[in-house]
PDB file of C-alpha atoms in Angstrom:
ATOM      1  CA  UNK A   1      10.847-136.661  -1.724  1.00 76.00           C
ATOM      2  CA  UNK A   2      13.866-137.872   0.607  1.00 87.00           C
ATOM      3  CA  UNK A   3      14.376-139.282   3.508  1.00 86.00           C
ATOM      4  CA  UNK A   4      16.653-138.577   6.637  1.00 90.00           C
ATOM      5  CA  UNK A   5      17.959-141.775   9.120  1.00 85.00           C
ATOM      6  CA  UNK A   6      19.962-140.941  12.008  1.00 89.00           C
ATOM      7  CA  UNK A   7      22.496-143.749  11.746  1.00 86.00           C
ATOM      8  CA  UNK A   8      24.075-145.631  15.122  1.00 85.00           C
ATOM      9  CA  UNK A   9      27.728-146.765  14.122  1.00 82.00           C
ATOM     10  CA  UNK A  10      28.096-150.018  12.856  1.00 81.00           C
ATOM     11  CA  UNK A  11      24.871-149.931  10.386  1.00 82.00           C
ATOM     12  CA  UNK A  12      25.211-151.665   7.207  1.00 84.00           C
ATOM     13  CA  UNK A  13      24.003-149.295   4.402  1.00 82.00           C
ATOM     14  CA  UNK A  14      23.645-151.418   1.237  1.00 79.00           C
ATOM     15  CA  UNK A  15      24.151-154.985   0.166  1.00 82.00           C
ATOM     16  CA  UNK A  16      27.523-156.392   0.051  1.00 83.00           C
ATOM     17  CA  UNK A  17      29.055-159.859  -0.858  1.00 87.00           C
ATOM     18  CA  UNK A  18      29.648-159.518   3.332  1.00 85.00           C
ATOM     19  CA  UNK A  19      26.083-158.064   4.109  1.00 85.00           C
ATOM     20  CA  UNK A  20      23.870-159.495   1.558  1.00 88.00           C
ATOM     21  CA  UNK A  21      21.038-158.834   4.002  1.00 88.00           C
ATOM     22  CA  UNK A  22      19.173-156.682   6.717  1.00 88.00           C
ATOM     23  CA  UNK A  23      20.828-153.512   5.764  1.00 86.00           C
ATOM     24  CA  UNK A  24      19.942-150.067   5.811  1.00 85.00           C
ATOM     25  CA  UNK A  25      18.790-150.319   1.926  1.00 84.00           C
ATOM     26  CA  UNK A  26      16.604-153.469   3.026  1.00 86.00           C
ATOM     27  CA  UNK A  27      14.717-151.458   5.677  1.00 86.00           C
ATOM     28  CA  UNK A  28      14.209-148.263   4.152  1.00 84.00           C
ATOM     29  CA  UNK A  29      12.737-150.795   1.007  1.00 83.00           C
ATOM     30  CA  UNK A  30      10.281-152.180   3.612  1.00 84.00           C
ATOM     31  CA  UNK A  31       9.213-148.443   4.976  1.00 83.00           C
ATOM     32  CA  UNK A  32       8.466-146.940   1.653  1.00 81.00           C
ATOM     33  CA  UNK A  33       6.971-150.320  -0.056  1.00 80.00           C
ATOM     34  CA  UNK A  34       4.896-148.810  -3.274  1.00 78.00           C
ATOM     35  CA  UNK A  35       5.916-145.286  -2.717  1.00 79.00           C
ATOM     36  CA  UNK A  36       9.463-145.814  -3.612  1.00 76.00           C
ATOM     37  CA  UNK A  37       9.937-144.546  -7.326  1.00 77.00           C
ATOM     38  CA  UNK A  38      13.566-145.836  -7.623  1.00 72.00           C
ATOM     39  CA  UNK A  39      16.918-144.637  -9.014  1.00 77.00           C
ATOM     40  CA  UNK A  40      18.208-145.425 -12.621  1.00 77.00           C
ATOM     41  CA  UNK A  41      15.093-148.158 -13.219  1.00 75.00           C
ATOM     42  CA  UNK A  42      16.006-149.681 -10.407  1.00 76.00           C
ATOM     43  CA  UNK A  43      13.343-149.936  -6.651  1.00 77.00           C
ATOM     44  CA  UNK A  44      15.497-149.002  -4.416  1.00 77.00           C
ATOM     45  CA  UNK A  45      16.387-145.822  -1.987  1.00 79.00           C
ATOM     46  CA  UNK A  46      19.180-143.266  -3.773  1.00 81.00           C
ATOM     47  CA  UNK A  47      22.016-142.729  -1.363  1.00 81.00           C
ATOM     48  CA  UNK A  48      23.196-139.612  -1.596  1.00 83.00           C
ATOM     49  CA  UNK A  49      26.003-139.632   0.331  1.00 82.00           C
ATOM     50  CA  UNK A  50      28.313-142.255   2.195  1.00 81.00           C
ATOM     51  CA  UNK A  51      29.088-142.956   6.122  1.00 82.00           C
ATOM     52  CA  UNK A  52      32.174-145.507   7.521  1.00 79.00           C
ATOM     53  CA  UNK A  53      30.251-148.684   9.169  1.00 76.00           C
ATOM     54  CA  UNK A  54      31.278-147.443  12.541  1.00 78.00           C
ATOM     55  CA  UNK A  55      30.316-143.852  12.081  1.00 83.00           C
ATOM     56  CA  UNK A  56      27.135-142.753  13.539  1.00 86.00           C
ATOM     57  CA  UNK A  57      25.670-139.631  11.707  1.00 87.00           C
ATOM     58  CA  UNK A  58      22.713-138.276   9.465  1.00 89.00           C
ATOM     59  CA  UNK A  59      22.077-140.132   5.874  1.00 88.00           C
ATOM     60  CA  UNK A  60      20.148-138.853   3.029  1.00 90.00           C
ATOM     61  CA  UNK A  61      18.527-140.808   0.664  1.00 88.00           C
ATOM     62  CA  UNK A  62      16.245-139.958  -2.330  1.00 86.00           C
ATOM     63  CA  UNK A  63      12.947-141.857  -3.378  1.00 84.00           C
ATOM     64  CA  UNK A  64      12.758-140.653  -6.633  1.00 85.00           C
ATOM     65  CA  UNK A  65      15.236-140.063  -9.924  1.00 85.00           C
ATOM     66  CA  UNK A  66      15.223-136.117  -9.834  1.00 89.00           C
ATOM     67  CA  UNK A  67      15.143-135.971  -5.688  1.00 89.00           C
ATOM     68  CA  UNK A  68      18.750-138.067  -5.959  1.00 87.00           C
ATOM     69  CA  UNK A  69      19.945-135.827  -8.943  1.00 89.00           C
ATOM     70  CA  UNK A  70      18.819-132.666  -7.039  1.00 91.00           C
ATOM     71  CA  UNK A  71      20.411-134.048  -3.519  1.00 91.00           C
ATOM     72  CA  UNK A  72      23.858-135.194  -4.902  1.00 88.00           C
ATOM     73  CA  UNK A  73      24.778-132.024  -6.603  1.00 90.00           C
ATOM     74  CA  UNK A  74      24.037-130.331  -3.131  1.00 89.00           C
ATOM     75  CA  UNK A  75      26.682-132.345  -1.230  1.00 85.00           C
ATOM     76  CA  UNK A  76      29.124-132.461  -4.413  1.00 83.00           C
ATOM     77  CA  UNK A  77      29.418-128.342  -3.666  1.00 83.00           C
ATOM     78  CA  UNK A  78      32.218-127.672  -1.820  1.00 78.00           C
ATOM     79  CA  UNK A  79      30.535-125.079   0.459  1.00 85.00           C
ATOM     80  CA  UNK A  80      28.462-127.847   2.105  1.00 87.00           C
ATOM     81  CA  UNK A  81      29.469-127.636   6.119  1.00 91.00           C
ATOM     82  CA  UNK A  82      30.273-131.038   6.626  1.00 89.00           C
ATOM     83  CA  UNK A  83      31.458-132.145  10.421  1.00 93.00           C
ATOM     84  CA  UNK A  84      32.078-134.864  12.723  1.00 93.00           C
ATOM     85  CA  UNK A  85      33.551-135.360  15.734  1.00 95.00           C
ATOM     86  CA  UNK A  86      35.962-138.129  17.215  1.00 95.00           C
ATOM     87  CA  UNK A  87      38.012-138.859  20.178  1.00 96.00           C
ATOM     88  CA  UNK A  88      41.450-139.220  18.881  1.00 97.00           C
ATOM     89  CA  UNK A  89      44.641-140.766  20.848  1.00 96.00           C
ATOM     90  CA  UNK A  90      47.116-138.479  22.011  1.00 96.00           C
ATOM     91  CA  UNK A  91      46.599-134.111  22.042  1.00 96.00           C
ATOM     92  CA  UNK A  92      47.054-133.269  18.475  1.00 95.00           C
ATOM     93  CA  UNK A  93      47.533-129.198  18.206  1.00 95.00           C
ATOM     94  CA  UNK A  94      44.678-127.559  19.331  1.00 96.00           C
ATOM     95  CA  UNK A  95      43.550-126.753  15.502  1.00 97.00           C
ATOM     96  CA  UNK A  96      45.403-127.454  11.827  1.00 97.00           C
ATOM     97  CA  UNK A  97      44.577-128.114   8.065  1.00 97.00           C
ATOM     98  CA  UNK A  98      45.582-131.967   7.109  1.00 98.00           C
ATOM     99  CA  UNK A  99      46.251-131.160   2.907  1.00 98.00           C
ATOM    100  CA  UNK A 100      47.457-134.243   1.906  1.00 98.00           C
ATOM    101  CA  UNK A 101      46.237-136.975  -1.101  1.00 98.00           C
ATOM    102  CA  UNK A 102      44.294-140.251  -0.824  1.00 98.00           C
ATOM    103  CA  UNK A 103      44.408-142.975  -2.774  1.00 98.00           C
ATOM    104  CA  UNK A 104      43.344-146.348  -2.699  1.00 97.00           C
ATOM    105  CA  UNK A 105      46.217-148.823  -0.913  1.00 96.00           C
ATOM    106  CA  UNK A 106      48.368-150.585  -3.051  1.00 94.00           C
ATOM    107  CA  UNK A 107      48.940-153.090  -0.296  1.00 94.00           C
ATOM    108  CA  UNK A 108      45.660-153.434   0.976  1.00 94.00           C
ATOM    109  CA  UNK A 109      42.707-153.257  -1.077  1.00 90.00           C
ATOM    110  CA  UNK A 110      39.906-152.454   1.732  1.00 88.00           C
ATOM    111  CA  UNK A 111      41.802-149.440   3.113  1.00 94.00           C
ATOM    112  CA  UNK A 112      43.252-146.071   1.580  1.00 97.00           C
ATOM    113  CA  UNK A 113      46.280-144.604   1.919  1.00 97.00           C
ATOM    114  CA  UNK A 114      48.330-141.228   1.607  1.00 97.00           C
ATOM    115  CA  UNK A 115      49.720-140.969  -2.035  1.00 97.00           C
ATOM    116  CA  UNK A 116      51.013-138.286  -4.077  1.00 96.00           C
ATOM    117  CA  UNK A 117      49.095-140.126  -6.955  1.00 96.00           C
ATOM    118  CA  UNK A 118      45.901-139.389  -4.786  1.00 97.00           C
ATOM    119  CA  UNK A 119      42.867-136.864  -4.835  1.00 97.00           C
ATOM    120  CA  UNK A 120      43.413-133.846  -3.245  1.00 97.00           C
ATOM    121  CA  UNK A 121      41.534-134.348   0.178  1.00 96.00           C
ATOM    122  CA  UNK A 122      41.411-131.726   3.054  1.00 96.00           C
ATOM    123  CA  UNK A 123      40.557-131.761   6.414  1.00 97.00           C
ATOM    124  CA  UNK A 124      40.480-128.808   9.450  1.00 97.00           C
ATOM    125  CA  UNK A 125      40.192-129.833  12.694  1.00 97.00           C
ATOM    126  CA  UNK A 126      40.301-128.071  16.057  1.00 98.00           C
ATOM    127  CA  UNK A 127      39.824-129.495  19.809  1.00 98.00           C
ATOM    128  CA  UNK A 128      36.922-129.446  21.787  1.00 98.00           C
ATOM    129  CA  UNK A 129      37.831-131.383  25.035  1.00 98.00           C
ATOM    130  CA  UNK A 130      41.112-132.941  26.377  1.00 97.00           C
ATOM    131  CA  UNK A 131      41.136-136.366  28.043  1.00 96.00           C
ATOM    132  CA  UNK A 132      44.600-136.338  29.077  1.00 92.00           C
ATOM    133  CA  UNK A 133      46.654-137.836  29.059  1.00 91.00           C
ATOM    134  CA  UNK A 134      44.989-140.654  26.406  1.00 94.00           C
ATOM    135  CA  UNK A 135      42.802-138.498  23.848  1.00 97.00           C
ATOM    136  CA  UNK A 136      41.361-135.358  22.649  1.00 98.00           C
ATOM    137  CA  UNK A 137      37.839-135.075  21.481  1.00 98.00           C
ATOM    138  CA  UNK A 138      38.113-132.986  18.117  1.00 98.00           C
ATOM    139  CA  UNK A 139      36.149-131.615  15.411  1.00 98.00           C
ATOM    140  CA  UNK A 140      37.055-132.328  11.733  1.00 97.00           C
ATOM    141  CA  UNK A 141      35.802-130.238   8.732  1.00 96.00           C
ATOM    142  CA  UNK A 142      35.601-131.847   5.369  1.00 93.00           C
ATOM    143  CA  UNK A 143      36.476-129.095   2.446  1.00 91.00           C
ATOM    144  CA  UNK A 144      36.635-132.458   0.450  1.00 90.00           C
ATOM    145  CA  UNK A 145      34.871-135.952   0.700  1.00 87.00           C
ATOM    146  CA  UNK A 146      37.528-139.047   0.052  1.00 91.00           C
ATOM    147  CA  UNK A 147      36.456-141.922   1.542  1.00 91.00           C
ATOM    148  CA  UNK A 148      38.147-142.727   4.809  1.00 95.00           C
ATOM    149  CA  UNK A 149      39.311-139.183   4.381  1.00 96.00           C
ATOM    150  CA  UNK A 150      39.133-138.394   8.225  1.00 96.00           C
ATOM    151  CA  UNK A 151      40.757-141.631   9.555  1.00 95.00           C
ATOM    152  CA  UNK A 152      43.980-141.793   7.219  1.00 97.00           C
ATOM    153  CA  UNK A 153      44.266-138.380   7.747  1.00 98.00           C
ATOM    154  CA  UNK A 154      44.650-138.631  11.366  1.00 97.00           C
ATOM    155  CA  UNK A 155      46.269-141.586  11.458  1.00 97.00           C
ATOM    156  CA  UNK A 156      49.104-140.250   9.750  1.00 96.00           C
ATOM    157  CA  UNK A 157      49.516-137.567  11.933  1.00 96.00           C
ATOM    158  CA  UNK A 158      49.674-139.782  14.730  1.00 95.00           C
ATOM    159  CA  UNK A 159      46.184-139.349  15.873  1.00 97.00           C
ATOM    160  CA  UNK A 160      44.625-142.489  15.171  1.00 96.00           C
ATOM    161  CA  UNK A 161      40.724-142.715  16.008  1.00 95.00           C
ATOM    162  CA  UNK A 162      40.148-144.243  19.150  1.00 93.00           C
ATOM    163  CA  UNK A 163      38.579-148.048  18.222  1.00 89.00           C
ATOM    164  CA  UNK A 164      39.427-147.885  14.699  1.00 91.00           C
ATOM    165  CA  UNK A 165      41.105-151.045  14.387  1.00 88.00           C
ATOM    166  CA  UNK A 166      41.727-150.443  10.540  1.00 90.00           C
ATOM    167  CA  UNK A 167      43.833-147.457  10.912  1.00 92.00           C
ATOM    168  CA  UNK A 168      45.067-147.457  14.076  1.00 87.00           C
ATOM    169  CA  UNK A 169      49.117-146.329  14.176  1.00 74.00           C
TER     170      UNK A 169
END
């Protein structure tokens, strides 16, 4: 059994020292009540996969052990079509391939950062609208999954996000 949650941005998915309440986990806890099985001996839902806090998208979550074993090595294939779109400052080429490492910042814990120390992380993206002369709405296609992949990808090109106040250039 899972479950799918169409997420608005700025959902909280778990528990953190910052969020220690009323988060996605918290709900989906309250929805199931008894017929939550849990993950690892643990009650709770199994994320399967990860959004940014001001992403808006589809999550999956598992209720039981095998469901969340099953799920996660379906999105660790790389064949999975994972896309998203963003508005992006600027008119970035009307398509390219971003093939660059990410690693965790050295000078700022929360964020990541290009580094040839990195995982290999690749993105594709092509345009789908021009607001000129301010942004371009674009579509990115993950052939990997490194968190904040999208974001420091663009960013470095010079194609910040538009409201992404983290990785704006």
């Amino acid at each position: 059994v899972f479950l799918i949650f169409n997420t608005t941005s700025a959902i909280v998915l778990h528990p953190t020292p910052g969020h220690p309440e009323k988060t996605l986990v918290h709900a989906l806890l309250h929805h199931c009540g008894a017929s939550l099985q849990g993950i690892g001996g643990v009650k709770r839902p199994g994320l399967v996969h990860r959004l940014d806090i001001y992403t808006s998208g589809v999550m999956v979550f598992a209720n039981t052990e095998l469901c969340h074993t099953k799920l996660c090595e379906i999105f660790s294939n790389p064949d999975l079509d994972r896309r998203y779109n963003a508005i992006v400052w600027g008119q970035p080429p009307t398509e390219g391939i971003i093939n660059k490492r990410i690693a965790r910042s050295t000078i700022n814990r929360k964020k990541m950062s290009i580094s040839e120390q990195g995982k290999l992380a690749i993105t594709k993206w092509k345009t789908l609208d021009v607001y000129a002369p301010f942004g371009t709405l674009i579509e990115c296609k993950l052939e990997t999954g490194r968190t904040h992949q999208i974001r420091v990808h663009l960013s470095d090109k010079g194609h910040s996000i538009s409201g992404d106040h983290i990785y704006e250039k």
